[in-house]
Coordinates of C-alpha atoms in Angstrom, one line a residue:
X1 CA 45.0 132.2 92.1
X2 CA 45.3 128.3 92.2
X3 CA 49.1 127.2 92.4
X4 CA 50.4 123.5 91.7
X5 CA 53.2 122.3 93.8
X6 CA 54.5 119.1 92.1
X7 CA 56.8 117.2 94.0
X8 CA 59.3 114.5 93.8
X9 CA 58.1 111.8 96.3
X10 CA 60.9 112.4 98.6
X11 CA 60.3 114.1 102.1
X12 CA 63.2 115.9 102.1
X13 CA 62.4 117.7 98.6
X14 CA 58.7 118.2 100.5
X15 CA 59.8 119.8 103.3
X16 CA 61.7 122.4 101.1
X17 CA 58.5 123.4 99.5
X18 CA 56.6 123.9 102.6
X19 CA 57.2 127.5 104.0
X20 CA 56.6 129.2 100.2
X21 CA 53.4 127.0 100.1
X22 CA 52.0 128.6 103.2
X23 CA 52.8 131.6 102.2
X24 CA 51.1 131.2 99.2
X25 CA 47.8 130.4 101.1
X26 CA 48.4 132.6 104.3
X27 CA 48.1 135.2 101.0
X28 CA 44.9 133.7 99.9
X29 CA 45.6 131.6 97.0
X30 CA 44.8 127.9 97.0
X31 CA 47.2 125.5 97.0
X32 CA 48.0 121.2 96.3
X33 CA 50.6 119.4 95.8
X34 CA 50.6 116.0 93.2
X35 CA 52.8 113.2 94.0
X36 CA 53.7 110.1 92.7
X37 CA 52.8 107.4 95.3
X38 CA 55.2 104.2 96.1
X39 CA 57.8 102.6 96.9
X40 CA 60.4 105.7 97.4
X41 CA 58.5 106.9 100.1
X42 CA 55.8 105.0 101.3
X43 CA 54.6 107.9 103.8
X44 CA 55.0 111.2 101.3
X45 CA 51.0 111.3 100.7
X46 CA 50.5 111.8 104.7
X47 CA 53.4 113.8 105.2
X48 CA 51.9 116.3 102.9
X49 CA 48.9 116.3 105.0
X50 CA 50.6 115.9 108.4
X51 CA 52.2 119.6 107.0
X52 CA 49.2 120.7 106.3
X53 CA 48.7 120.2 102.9
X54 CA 46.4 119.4 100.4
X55 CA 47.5 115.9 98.4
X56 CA 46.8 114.9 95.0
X57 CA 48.2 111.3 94.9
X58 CA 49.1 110.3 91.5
X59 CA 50.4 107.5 89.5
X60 CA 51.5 105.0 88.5
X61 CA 52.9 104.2 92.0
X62 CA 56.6 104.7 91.7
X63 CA 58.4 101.0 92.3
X64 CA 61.4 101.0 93.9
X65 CA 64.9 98.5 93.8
X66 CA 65.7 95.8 96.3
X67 CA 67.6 97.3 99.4
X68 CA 70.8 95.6 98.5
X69 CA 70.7 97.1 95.1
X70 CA 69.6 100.4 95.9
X71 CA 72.8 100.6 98.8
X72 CA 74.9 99.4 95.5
X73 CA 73.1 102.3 93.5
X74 CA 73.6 104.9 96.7
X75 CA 77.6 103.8 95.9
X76 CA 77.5 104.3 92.6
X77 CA 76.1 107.3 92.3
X78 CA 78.5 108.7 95.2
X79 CA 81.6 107.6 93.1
X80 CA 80.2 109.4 90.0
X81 CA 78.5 112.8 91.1
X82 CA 81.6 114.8 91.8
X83 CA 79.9 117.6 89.8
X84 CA 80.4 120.9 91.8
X85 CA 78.3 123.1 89.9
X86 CA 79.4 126.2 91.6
X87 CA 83.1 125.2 90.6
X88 CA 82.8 123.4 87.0
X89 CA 86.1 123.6 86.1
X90 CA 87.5 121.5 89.3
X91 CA 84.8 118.5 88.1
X92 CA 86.5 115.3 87.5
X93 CA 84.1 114.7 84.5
X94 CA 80.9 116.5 84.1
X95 CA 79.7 114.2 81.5
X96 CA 79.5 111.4 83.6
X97 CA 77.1 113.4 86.5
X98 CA 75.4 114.5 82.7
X99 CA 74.9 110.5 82.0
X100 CA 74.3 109.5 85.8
X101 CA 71.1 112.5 86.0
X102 CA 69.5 111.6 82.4
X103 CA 69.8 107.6 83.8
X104 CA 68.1 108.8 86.8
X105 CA 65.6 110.7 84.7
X106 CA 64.7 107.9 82.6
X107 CA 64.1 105.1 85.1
X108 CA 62.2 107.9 86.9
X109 CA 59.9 108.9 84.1
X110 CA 59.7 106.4 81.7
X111 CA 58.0 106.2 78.5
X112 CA 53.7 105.8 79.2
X113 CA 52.6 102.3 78.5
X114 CA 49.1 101.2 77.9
X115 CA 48.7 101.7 81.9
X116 CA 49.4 105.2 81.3
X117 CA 51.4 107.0 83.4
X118 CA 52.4 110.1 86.0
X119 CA 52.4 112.7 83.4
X120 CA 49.2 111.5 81.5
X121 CA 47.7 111.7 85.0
X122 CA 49.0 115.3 86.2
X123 CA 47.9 116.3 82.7
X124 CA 44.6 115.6 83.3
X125 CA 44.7 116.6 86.7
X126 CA 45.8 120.2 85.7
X127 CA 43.1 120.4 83.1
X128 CA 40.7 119.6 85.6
X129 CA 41.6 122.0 88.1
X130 CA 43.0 124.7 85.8
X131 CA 45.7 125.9 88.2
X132 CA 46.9 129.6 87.2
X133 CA 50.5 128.6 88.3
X134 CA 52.4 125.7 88.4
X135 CA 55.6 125.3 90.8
X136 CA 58.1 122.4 90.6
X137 CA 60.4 120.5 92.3
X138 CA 63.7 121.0 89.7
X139 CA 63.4 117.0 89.4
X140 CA 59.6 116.5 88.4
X141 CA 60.6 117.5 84.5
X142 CA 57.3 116.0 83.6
X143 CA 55.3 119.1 85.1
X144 CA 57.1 121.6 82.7
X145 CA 55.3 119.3 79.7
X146 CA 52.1 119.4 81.7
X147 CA 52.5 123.3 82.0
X148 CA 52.8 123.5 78.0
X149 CA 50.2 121.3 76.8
X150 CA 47.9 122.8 79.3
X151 CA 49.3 126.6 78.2
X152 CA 49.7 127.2 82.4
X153 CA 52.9 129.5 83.8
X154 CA 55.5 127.3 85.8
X155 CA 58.4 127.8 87.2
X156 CA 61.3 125.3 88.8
X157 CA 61.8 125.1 92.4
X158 CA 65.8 125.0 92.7
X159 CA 66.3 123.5 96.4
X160 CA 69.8 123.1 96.2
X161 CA 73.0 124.2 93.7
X162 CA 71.4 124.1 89.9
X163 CA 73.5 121.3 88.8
X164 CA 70.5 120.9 86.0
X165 CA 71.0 124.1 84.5
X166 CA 74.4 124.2 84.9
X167 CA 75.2 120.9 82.9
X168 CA 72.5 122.1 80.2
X169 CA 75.0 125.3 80.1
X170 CA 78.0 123.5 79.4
X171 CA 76.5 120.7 76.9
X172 CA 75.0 124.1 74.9
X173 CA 78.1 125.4 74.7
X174 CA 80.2 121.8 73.9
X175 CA 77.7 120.7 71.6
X176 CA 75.1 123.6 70.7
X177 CA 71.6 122.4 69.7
X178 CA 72.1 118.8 71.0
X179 CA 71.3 117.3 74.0
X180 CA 71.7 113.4 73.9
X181 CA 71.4 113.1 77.3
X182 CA 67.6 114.4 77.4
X183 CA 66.4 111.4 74.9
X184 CA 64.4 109.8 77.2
X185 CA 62.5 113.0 76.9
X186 CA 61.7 112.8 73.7
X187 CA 58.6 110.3 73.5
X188 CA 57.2 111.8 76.4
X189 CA 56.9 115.2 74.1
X190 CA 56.2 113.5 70.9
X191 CA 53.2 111.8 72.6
X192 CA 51.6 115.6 73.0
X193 CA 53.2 117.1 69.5
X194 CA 56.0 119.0 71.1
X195 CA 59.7 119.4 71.0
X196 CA 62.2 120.0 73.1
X197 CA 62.6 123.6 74.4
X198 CA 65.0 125.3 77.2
X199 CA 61.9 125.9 79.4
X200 CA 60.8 122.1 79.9
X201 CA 64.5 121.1 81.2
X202 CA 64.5 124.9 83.3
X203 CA 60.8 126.1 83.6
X204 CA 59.5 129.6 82.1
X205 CA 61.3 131.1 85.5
X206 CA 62.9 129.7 88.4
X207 CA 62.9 130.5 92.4
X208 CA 66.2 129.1 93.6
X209 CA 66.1 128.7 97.3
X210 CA 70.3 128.3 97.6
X211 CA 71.6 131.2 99.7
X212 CA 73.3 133.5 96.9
X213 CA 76.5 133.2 98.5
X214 CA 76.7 130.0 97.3
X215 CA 75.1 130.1 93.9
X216 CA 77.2 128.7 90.6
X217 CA 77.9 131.3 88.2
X218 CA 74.6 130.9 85.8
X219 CA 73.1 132.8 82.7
X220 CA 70.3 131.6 83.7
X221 CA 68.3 134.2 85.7
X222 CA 66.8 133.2 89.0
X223 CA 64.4 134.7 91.7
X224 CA 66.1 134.1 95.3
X225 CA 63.9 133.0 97.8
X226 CA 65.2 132.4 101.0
X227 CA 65.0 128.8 102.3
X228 CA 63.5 129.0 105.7
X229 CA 63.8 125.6 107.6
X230 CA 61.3 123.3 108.0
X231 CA 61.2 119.8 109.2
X232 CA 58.2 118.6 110.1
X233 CA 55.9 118.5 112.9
X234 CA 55.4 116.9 116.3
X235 CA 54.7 117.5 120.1
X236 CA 57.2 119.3 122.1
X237 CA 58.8 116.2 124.2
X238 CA 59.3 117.5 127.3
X239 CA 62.7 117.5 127.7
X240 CA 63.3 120.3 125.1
X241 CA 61.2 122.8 127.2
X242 CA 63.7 124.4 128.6
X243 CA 67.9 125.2 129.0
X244 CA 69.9 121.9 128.7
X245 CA 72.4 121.7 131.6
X246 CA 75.0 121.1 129.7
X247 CA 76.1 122.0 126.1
X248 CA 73.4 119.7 123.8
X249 CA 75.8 117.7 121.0
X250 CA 72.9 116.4 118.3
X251 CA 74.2 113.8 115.9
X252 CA 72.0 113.0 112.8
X253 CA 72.1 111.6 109.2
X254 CA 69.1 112.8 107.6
X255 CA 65.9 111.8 106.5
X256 CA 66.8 110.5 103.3
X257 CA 70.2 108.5 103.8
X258 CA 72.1 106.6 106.1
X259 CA 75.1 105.8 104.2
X260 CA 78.0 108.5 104.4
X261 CA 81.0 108.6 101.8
X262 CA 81.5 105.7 99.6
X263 CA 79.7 102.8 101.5
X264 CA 81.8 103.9 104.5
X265 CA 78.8 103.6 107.7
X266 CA 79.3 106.2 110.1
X267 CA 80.7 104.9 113.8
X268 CA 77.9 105.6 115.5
X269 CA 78.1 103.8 118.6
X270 CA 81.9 104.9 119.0
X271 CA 81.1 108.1 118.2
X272 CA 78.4 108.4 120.7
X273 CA 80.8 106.8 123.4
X274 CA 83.5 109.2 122.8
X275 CA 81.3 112.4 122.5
X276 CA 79.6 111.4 125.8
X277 CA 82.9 111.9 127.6
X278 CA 82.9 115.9 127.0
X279 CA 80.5 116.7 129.6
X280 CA 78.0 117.2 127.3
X281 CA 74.6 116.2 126.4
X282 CA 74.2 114.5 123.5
X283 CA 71.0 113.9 121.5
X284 CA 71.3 111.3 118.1
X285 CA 68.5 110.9 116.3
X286 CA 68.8 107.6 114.7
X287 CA 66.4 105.6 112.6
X288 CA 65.8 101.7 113.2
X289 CA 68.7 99.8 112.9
X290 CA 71.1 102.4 113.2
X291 CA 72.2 100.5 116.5
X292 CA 72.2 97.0 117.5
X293 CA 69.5 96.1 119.9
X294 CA 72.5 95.4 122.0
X295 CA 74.2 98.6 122.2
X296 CA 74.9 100.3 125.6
X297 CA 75.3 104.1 125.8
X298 CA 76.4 106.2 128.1
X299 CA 73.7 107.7 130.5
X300 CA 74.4 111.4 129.3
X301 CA 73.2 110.2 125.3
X302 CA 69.5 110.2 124.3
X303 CA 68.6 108.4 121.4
X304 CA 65.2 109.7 119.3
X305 CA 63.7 108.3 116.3
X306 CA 63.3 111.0 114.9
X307 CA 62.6 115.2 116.4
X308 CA 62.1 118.2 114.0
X309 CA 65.2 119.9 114.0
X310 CA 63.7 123.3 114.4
X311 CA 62.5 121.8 118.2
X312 CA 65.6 121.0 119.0
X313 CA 68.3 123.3 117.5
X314 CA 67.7 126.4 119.5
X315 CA 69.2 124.8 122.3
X316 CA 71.9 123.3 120.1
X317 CA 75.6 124.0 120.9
X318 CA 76.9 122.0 118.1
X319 CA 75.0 119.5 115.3
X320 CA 77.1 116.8 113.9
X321 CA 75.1 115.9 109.8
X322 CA 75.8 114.1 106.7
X323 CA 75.3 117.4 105.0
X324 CA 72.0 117.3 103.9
X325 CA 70.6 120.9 102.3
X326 CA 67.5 120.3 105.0
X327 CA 69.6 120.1 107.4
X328 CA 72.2 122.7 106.3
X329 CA 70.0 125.3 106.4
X330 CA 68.4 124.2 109.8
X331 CA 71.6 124.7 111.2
X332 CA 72.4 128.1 109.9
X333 CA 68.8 129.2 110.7
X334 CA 69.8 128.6 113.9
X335 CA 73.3 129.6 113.7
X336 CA 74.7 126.6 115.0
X337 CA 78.6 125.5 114.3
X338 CA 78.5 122.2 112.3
X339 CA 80.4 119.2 111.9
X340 CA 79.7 117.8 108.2
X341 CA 80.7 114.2 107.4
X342 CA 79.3 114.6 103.6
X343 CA 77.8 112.1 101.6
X344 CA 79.2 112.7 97.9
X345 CA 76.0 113.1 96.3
X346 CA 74.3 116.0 95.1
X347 CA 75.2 119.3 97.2
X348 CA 76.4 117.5 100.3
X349 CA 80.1 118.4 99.9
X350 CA 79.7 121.6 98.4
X351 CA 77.6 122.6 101.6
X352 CA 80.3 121.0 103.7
X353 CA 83.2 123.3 101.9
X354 CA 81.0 126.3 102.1
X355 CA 80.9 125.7 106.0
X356 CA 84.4 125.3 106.3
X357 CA 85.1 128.5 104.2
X358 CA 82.7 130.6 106.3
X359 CA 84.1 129.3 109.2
X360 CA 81.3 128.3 110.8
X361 CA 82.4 124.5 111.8
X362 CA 84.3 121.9 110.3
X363 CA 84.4 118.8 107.4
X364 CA 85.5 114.8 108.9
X365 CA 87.3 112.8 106.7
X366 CA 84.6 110.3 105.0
X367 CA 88.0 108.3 103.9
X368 CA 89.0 107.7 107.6
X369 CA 86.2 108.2 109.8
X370 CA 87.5 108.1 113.7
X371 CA 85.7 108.0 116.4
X372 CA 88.4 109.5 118.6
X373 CA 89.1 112.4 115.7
X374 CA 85.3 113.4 115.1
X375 CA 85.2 113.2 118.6
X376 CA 88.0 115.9 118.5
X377 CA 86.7 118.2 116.1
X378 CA 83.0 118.5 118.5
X379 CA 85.6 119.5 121.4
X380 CA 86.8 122.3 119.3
X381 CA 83.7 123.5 117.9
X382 CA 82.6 123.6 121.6
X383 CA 85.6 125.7 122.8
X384 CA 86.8 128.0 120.1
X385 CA 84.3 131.2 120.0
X386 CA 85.0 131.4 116.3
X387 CA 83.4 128.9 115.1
X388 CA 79.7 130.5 116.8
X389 CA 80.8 133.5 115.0
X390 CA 81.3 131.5 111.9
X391 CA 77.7 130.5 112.1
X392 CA 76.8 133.9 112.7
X393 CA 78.4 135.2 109.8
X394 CA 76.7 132.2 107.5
X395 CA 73.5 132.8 109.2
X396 CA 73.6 136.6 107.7
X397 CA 74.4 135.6 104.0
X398 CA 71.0 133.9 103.7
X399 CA 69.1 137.6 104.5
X400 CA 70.0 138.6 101.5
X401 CA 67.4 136.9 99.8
X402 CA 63.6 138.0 100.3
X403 CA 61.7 135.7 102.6
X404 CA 58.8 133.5 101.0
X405 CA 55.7 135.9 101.9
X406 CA 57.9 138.9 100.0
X407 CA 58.3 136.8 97.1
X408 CA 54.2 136.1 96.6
X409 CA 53.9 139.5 95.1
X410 CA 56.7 138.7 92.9
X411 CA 54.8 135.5 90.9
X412 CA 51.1 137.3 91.4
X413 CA 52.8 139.9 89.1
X414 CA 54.6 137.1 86.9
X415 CA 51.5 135.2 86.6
X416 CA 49.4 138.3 85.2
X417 CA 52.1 139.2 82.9
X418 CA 52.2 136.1 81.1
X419 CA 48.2 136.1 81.2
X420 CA 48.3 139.9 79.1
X421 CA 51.3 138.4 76.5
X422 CA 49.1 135.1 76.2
X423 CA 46.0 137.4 75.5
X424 CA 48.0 140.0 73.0

């Protein structure tokens, strides 16, 4: 069959997608992704390639804010999305994650001009190509319309906790029938002659790729996939090709942000200087102007643009992260003890708490980052065995969901069910 990957034009949300898209092919299906192009992130068209990929750029490009205002947005956003999905009774106010998303959603997707726009363009893309399937990153809403008006199966791709579903859940049961904060949706159905239904917002099904340990308490049904890391691609540098000499300390803040907590910048340099005194080798792998050109480190730190995690975590005695689900999940893949510093946005602190619960490493204080204490809490992770047990122990919840390749039977069989109702 012919399976549609659409993706929001984020590398992070791409690099989720990638495993269950090889697996897809490696079972003979054929496979694209569509993507908006633009300003978000200028290099998502090759990285989709670079993976392997086949691309279908399309537009309207997506424009992007001013760097000031999108580190003021980045702020924002951290003080309001305090929504823990997995414990919605602990939220400080749900409604205001509800408002910040559907803002989100409409600047996103707004309503088609006479240039036209994204969803005219993967509308007529999926005609064209009459896919059999189409799969969805849970933020590219406009495929699910797509899906109807072209009468094609599609399902969400949940890459981290189901905040969506879950805030549809609680506005269903505050305010059943209505859902204000899905306006902006409206003219984007009108212009095809639909309405609103649960399956545009949640897709027909939905493969949620969060380790079930760690799922919220849904009605919503969900196939589990389990998330297998990946991170992109390079050469193996050579200093990876074999045993580090000492315990190998990796600091890094993800692909997608640099800020961590509420416009608090992480102490990188002091950080790296204090680590460094351990005896350990330390590997941060910083973006451009992460340091001063000035900076001096000590001899035993390496600094890298960027390395696919998956190269250099097996040789990984601790990984210091901002929390990232990408990154998460690399580092229980690898059963590495972690050192979150979370950015509050999306799942980063719920991923952080779950590490702390299972043991498997520790949470810093975004309030009052230290050098001298997160240089503390890498000594412990180094010394106390518990924590690699920890790791261990998170390591084995995430076997309880089926692998990728195991889950292809699983929408071959969806896919031919909803062929023989649509026939009936």
């Amino acid at each position: 069959m012919r399976v549609l990957f659409t993706l929001f034009p984020a590398t992070a949300h791409l690099h989720t997608m990638v495993p269950l898209a090889w697996a897809l092919h490696g079972a003979g299906h054929e496979v694209v992704v569509a993507c908006q192009e633009g300003a978000l992130d200028p290099a998502i068209i090759g990285n989709i390639t670079e993976a392997g990929l086949t691309a279908v750029p399309l537009g309207p490009a997506v424009g992007g804010p001013p760097p000031e205002a999108m580190q003021q947005g980045l702020m924002a956003f951290a003080d309001a999305w305090r929504f823990d999905p997995a414990h919605p009774g602990e939220a400080a106010d749900w409604h205001a994650a509800r408002a910040l998303l559907g803002g989100m959603f409409s600047f996103a997707y707004p309503e088609p001009d006479e240039n036209g726009s994204f969803l005219d363009e993967l509308i007529a893309f999926t005609r064209s190509w009459k896919p059999d399937l189409i799969l969805w990153d849970k933020l590219v809403i406009p495929a699910a319309i797509a899906a109807r008006v072209t009468g094609t199966p599609h399902a969400r791709l949940v890459w981290g906790l189901d905040s969506i579903a879950a805030l549809h859940e609680l506005t269903e049961a505050e305010t059943p029938g209505r859902h204000d904060w899905l306006k902006w949706l409206d003219p984007l159905l009108a212009r095809h002659g639909l309405a609103f239904s649960d399956d545009t917002l949640l897709g027909q099904w939905s493969l949620d790729l969060v380790p079930p340990a760690m799922r919220p308490p849904l009605k919503l049904p969900a196939i589990p996939v389990r998330r297998l890391p990946f991170n992109g691609s390079s050469v193996l540098p050579d200093w990876l090709r074999g045993e580090p000499e000492r315990p190998r300390v990796v600091l890094t803040l993800g692909v997608s942000r640099r800020m961590i907590g509420g416009g608090t910048v992480f102490p990188a340099p002091e950080f790296l200087e204090r680590v460094a005194e351990l005896d350990v080798e330390v590997v941060a792998t910083l973006g451009r102007g992460q340091l001063a050109p000035d900076v001096t480190l000590p001899a035993n730190v390496r600094t890298v643009e960027y390395v696919p995690l998956n190269q250099v975590l097996p040789t990984t005695s601790v990984i210091v992260h901002q929390g990232g689900t990408g990154t998460f999940t690399a580092a229980v893949a690898h059963q590495v003890p972690q050192l979150v510093v979370p950015v509050v946005a999306w799942d980063e602190p719920q991923n952080a708490r779950h590490v702390e619960q299972t043991g498997a490493g520790l949470v810093a204080d975004t309030g009052a980052l230290d050098a001298d204490t997160l240089s503390k809490q890498v000594a412990r992770l180094l010394d106390e065995p518990s924590f690699k047990e920890g790791a261990r122990r998170l390591y084995e919840q995430t076997l309880a969901a089926p692998v990728p390749a195991d889950v292809v039977p699983v929408l071959e069989k969806l896919v031919a069910r909803y062929r023989e109702e649509a026939r009936a």
